[in-house]
Coordinates of C-alpha atoms in Angstrom, one line a residue:
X1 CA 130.2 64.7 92.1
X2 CA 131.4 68.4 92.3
X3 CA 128.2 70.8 93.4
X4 CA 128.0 74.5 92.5
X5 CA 125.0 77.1 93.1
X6 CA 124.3 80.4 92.1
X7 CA 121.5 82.6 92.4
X8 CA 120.8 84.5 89.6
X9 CA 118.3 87.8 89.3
X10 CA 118.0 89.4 85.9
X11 CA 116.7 92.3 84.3
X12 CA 115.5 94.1 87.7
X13 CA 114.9 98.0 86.4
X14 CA 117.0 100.2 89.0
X15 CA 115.7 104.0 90.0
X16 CA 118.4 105.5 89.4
X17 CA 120.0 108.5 87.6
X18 CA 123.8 107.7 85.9
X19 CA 125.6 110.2 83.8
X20 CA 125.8 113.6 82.3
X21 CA 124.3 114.6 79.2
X22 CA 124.2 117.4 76.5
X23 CA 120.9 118.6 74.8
X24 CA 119.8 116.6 72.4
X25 CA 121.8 113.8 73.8
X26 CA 119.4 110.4 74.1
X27 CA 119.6 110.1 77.4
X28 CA 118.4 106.5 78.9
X29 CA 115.3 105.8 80.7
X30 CA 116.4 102.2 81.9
X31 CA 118.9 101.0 83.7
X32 CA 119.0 97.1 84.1
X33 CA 121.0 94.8 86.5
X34 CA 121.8 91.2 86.1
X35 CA 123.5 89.4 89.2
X36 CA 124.6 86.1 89.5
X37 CA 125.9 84.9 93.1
X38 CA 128.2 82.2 93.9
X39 CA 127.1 80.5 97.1
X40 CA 127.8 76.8 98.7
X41 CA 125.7 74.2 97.4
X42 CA 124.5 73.1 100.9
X43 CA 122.1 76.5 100.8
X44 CA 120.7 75.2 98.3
X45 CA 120.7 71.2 98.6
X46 CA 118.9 71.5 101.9
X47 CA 117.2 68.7 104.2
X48 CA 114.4 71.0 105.4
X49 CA 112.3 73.6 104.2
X50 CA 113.2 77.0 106.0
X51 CA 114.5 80.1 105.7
X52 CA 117.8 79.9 108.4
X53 CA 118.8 76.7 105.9
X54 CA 118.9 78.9 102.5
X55 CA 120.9 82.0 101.6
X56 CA 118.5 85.3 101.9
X57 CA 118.7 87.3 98.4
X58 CA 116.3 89.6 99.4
X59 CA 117.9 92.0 101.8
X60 CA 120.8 92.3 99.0
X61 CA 118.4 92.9 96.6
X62 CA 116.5 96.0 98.5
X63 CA 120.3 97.0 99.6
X64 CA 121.0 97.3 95.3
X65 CA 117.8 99.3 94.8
X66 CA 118.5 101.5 97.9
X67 CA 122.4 102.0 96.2
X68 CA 120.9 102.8 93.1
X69 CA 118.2 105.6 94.2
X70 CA 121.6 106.8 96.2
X71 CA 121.6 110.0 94.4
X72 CA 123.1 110.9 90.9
X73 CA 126.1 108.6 89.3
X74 CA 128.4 110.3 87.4
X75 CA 129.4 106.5 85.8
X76 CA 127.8 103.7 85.7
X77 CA 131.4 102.0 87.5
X78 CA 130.6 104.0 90.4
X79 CA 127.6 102.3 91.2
X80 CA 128.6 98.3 90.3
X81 CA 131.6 99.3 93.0
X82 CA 129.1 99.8 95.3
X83 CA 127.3 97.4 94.4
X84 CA 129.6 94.3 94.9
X85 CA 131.0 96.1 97.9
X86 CA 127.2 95.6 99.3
X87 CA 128.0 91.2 98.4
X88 CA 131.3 91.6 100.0
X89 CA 129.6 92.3 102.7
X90 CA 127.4 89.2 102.5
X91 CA 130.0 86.1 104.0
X92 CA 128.4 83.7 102.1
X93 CA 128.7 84.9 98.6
X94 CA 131.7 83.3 97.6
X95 CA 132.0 84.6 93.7
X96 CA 129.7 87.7 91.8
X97 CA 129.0 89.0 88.3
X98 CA 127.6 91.8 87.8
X99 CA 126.2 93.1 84.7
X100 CA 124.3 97.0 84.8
X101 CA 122.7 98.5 80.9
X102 CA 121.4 101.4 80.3
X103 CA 119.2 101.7 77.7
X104 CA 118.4 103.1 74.7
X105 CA 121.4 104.6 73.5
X106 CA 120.5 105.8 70.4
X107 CA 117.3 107.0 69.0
X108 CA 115.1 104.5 71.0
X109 CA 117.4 101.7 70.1
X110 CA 120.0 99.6 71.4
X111 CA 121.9 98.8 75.2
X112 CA 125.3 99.7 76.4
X113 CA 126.6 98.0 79.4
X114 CA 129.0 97.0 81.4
X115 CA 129.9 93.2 82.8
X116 CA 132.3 92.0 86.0
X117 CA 133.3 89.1 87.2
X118 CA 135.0 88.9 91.0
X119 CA 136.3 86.3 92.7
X120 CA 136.7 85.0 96.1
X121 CA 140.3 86.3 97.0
X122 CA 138.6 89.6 95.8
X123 CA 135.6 89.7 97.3
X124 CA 137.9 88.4 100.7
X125 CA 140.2 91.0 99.9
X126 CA 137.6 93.4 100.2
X127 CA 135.8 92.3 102.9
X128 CA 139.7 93.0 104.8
X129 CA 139.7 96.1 104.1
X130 CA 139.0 99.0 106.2
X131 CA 136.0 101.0 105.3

């Protein structure tokens, strides 16, 4: 049997201020993140009940909310950069996507977003490089 294990948070609503706009542009008053983690199975399948046996999400999380509110975004790129740079920097995430929407777009209605998918050798490959 072949075991894999992600942890997944969806729809958390980011304070945070992306792009430029014109007057009478719509300008969004939501900005959404989905993020799914790839970790090792044996964080999740765990003999015991604790803590030090289970990967912690929630310093991540607080560290995507702080990169958000990290003053103004000219792109909503900018930000998921940072944003899997901050999992690079977690060992055991092995693969991320990342998904970020702003919403609405158009007269109240509809989501535009953007969705990436990195891998291990990437997310090594960054973790080698110099900051």
């Amino acid at each position: 049997m072949t075991a894999r294990s992600t942890v997944e948070l969806r729809d958390l609503a980011l304070d945070t201020r992306i792009g430029t706009f014109a007057p009478g542009d719509t300008v969004p008053d939501q900005h959404l993140l989905d993020l799914t983690l790839w970790i090792d199975p044996s964080l999740v399948l765990i003999e015991q009940d604790g803590m030090d046996h289970v990967f912690d999400y929630d310093p991540l999380v607080a560290e995507m909310e702080r990169l958000a509110r990290d003053g103004h975004y000219e792109t909503q790129e900018r930000l998921m950069t940072r944003m899997v740079q901050a999992c690079a920097a977690c060992p055991q995430i092995e693969a991320v996507e990342i998904a970020l929407r702003k919403l609405p777009i158009r007269a109240r209605s509809g989501s535009l977003g953007l969705r990436l998918w990195v891998d291990g050798t990437t997310l090594n490959d960054m973790r080698a490089a110099p900051r």
